[in-house]
PDB file of N, CA and C in Angstrom:
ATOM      1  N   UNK A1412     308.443  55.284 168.130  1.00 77.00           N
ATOM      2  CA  UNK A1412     308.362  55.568 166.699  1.00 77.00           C
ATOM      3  C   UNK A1412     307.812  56.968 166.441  1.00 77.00           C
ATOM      4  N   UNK A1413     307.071  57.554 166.810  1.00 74.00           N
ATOM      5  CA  UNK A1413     306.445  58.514 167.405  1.00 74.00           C
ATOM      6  C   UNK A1413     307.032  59.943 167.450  1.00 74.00           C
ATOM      7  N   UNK A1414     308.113  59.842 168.457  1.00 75.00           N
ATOM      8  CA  UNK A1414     308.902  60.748 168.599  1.00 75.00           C
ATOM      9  C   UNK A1414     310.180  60.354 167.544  1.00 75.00           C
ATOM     10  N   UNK A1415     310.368  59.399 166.462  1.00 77.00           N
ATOM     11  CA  UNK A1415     311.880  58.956 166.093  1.00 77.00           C
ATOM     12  C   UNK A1415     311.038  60.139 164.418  1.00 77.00           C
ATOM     13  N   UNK A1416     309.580  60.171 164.448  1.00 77.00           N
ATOM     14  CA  UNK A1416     309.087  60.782 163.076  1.00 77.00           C
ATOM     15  C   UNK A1416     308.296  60.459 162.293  1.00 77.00           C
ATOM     16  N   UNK A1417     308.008  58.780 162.896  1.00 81.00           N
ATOM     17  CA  UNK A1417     307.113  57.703 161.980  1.00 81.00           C
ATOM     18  C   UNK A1417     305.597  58.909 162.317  1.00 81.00           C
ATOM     19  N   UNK A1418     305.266  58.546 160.362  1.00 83.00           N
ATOM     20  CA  UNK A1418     303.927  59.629 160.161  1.00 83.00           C
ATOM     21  C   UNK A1418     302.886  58.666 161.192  1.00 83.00           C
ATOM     22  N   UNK A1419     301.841  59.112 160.928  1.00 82.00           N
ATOM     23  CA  UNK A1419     300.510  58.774 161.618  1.00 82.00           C
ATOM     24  C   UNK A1419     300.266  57.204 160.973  1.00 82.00           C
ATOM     25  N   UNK A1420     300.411  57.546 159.912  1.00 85.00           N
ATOM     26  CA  UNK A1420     299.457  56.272 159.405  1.00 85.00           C
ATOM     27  C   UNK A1420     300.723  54.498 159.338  1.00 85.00           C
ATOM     28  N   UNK A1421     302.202  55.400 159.773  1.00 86.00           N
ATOM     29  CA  UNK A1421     302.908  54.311 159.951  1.00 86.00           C
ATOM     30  C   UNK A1421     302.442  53.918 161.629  1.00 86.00           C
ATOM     31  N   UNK A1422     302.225  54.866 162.320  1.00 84.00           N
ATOM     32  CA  UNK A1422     301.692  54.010 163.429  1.00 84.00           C
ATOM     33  C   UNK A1422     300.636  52.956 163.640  1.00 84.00           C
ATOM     34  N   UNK A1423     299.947  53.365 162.703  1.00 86.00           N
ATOM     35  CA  UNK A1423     298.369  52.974 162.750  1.00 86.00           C
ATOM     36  C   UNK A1423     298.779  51.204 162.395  1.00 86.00           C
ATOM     37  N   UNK A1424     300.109  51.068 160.863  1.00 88.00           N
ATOM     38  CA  UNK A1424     300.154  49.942 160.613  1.00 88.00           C
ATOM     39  C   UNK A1424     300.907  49.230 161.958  1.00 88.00           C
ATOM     40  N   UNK A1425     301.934  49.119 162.060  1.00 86.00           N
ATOM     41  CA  UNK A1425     302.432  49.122 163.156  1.00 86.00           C
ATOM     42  C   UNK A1425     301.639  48.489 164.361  1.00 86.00           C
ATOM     43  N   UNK A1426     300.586  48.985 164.889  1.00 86.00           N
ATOM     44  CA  UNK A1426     300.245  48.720 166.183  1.00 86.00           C
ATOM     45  C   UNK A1426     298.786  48.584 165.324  1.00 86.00           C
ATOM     46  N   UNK A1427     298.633  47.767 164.461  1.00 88.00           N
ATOM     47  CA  UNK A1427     297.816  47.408 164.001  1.00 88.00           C
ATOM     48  C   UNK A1427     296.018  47.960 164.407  1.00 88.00           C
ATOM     49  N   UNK A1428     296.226  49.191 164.820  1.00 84.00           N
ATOM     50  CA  UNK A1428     294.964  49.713 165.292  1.00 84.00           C
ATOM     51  C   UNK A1428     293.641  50.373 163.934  1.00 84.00           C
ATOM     52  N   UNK A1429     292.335  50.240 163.554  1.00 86.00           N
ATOM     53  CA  UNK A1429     292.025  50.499 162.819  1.00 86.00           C
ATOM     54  C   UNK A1429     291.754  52.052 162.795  1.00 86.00           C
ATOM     55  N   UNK A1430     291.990  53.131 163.227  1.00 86.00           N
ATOM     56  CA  UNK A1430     291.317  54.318 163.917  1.00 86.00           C
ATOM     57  C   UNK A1430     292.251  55.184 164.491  1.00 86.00           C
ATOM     58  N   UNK A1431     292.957  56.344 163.890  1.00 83.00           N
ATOM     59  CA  UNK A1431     293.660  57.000 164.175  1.00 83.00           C
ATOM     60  C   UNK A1431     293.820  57.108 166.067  1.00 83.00           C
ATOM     61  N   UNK A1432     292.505  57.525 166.256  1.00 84.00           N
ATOM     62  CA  UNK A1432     292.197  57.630 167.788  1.00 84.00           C
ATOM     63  C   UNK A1432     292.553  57.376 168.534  1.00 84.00           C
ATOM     64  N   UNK A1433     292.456  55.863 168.411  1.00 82.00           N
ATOM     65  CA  UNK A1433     293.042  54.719 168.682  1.00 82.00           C
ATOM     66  C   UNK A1433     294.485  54.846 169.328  1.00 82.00           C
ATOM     67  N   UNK A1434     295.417  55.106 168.427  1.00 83.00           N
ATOM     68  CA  UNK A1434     296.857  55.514 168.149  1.00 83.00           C
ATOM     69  C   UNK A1434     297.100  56.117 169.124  1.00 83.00           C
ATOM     70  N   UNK A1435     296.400  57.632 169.061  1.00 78.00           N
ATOM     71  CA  UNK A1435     297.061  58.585 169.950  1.00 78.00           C
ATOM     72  C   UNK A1435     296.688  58.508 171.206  1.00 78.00           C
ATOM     73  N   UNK A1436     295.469  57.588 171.894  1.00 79.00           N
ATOM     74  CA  UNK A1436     295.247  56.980 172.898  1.00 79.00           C
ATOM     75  C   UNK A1436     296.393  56.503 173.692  1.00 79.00           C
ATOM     76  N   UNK A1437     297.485  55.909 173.259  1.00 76.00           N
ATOM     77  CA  UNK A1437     298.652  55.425 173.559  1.00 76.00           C
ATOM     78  C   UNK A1437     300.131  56.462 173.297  1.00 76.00           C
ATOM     79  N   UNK A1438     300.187  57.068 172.530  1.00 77.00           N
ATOM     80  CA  UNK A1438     301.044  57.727 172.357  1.00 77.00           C
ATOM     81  C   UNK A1438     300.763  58.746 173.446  1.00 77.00           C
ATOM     82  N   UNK A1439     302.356  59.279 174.063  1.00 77.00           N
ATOM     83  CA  UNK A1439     302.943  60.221 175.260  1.00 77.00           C
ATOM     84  C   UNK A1439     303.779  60.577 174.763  1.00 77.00           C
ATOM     85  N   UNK A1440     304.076  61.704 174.209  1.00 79.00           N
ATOM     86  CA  UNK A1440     305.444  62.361 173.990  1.00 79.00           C
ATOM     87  C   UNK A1440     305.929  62.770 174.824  1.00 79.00           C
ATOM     88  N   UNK A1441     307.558  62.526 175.147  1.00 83.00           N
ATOM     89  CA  UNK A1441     308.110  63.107 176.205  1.00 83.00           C
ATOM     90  C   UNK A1441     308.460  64.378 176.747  1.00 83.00           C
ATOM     91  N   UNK A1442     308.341  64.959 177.645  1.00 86.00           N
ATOM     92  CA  UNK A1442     308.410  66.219 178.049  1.00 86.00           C
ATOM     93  C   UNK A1442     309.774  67.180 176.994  1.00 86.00           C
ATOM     94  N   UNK A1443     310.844  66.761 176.778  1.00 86.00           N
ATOM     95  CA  UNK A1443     311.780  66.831 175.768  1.00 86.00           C
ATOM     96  C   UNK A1443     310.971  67.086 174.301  1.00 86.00           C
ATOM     97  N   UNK A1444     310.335  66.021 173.917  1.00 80.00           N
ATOM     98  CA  UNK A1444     309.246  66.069 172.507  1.00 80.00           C
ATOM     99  C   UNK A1444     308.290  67.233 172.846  1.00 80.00           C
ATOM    100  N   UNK A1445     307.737  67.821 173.991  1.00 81.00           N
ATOM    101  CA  UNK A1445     306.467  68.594 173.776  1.00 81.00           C
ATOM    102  C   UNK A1445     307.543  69.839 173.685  1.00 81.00           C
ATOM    103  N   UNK A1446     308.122  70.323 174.248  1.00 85.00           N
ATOM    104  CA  UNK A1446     309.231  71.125 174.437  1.00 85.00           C
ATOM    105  C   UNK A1446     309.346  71.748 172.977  1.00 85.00           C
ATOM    106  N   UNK A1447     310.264  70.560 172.291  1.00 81.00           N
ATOM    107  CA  UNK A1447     310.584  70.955 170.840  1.00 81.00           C
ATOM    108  C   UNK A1447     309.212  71.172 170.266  1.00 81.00           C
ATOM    109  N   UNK A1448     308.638  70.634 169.985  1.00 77.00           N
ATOM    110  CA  UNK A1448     307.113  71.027 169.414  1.00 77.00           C
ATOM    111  C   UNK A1448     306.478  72.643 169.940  1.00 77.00           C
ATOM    112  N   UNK A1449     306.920  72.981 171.017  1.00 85.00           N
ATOM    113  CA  UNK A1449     306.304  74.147 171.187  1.00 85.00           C
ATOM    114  C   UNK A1449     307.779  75.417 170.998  1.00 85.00           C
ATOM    115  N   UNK A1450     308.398  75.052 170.724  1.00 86.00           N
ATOM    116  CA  UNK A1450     309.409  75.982 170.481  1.00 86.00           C
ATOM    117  C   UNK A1450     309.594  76.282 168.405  1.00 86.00           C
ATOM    118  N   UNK A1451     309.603  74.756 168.063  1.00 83.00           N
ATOM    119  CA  UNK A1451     308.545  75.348 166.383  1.00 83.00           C
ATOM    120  C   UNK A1451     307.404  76.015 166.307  1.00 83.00           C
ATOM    121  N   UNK A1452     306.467  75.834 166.975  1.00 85.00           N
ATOM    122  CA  UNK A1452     305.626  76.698 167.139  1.00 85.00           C
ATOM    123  C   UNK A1452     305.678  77.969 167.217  1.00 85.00           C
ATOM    124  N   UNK A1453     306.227  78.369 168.015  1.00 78.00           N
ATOM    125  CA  UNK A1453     306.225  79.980 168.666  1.00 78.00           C
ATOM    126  C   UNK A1453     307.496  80.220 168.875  1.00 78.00           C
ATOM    127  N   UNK A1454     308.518  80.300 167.740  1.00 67.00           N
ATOM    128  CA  UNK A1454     310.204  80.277 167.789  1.00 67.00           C
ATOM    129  C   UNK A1454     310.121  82.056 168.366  1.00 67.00           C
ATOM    130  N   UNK A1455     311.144  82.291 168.974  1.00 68.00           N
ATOM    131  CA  UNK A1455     311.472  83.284 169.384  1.00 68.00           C
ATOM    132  C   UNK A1455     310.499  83.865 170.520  1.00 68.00           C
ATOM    133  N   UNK A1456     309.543  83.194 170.988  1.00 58.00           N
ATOM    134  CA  UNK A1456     308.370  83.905 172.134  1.00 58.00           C
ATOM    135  C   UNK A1456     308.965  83.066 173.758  1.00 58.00           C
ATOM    136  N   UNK A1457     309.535  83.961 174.191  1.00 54.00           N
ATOM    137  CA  UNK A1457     310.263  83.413 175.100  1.00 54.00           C
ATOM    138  C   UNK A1457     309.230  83.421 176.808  1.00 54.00           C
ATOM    139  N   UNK A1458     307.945  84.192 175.980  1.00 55.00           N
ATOM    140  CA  UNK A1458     306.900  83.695 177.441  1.00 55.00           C
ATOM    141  C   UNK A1458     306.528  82.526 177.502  1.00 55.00           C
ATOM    142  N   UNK A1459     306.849  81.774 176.341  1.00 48.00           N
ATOM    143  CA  UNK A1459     306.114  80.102 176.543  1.00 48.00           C
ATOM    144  C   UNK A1459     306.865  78.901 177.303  1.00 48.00           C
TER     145      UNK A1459
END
């Protein structure tokens, strides 16, 4: 859900955890997901 876009706080309901923390304790984005995330980041910096 995670990587499909679901916000934070749809996780939280979801996996019924009280504590954001919690959440991302479990969440792994896939090497593919960190990828895209760092290419919004720093579009055009081709040292990263």
């Amino acid at each position: 859900l995670g990587e499909a876009g679901a916000s934070l706080l749809m996780l939280i309901a979801k996996s019924r955890h009280k504590k954001p923390e919690n959440v991302r304790r479990y969440f792994k984005p896939s090497p593919d997901a960190l990828a895209e995330i760092i290419s919004l980041l720093a579009p055009g910096d081709s040292r990263r």
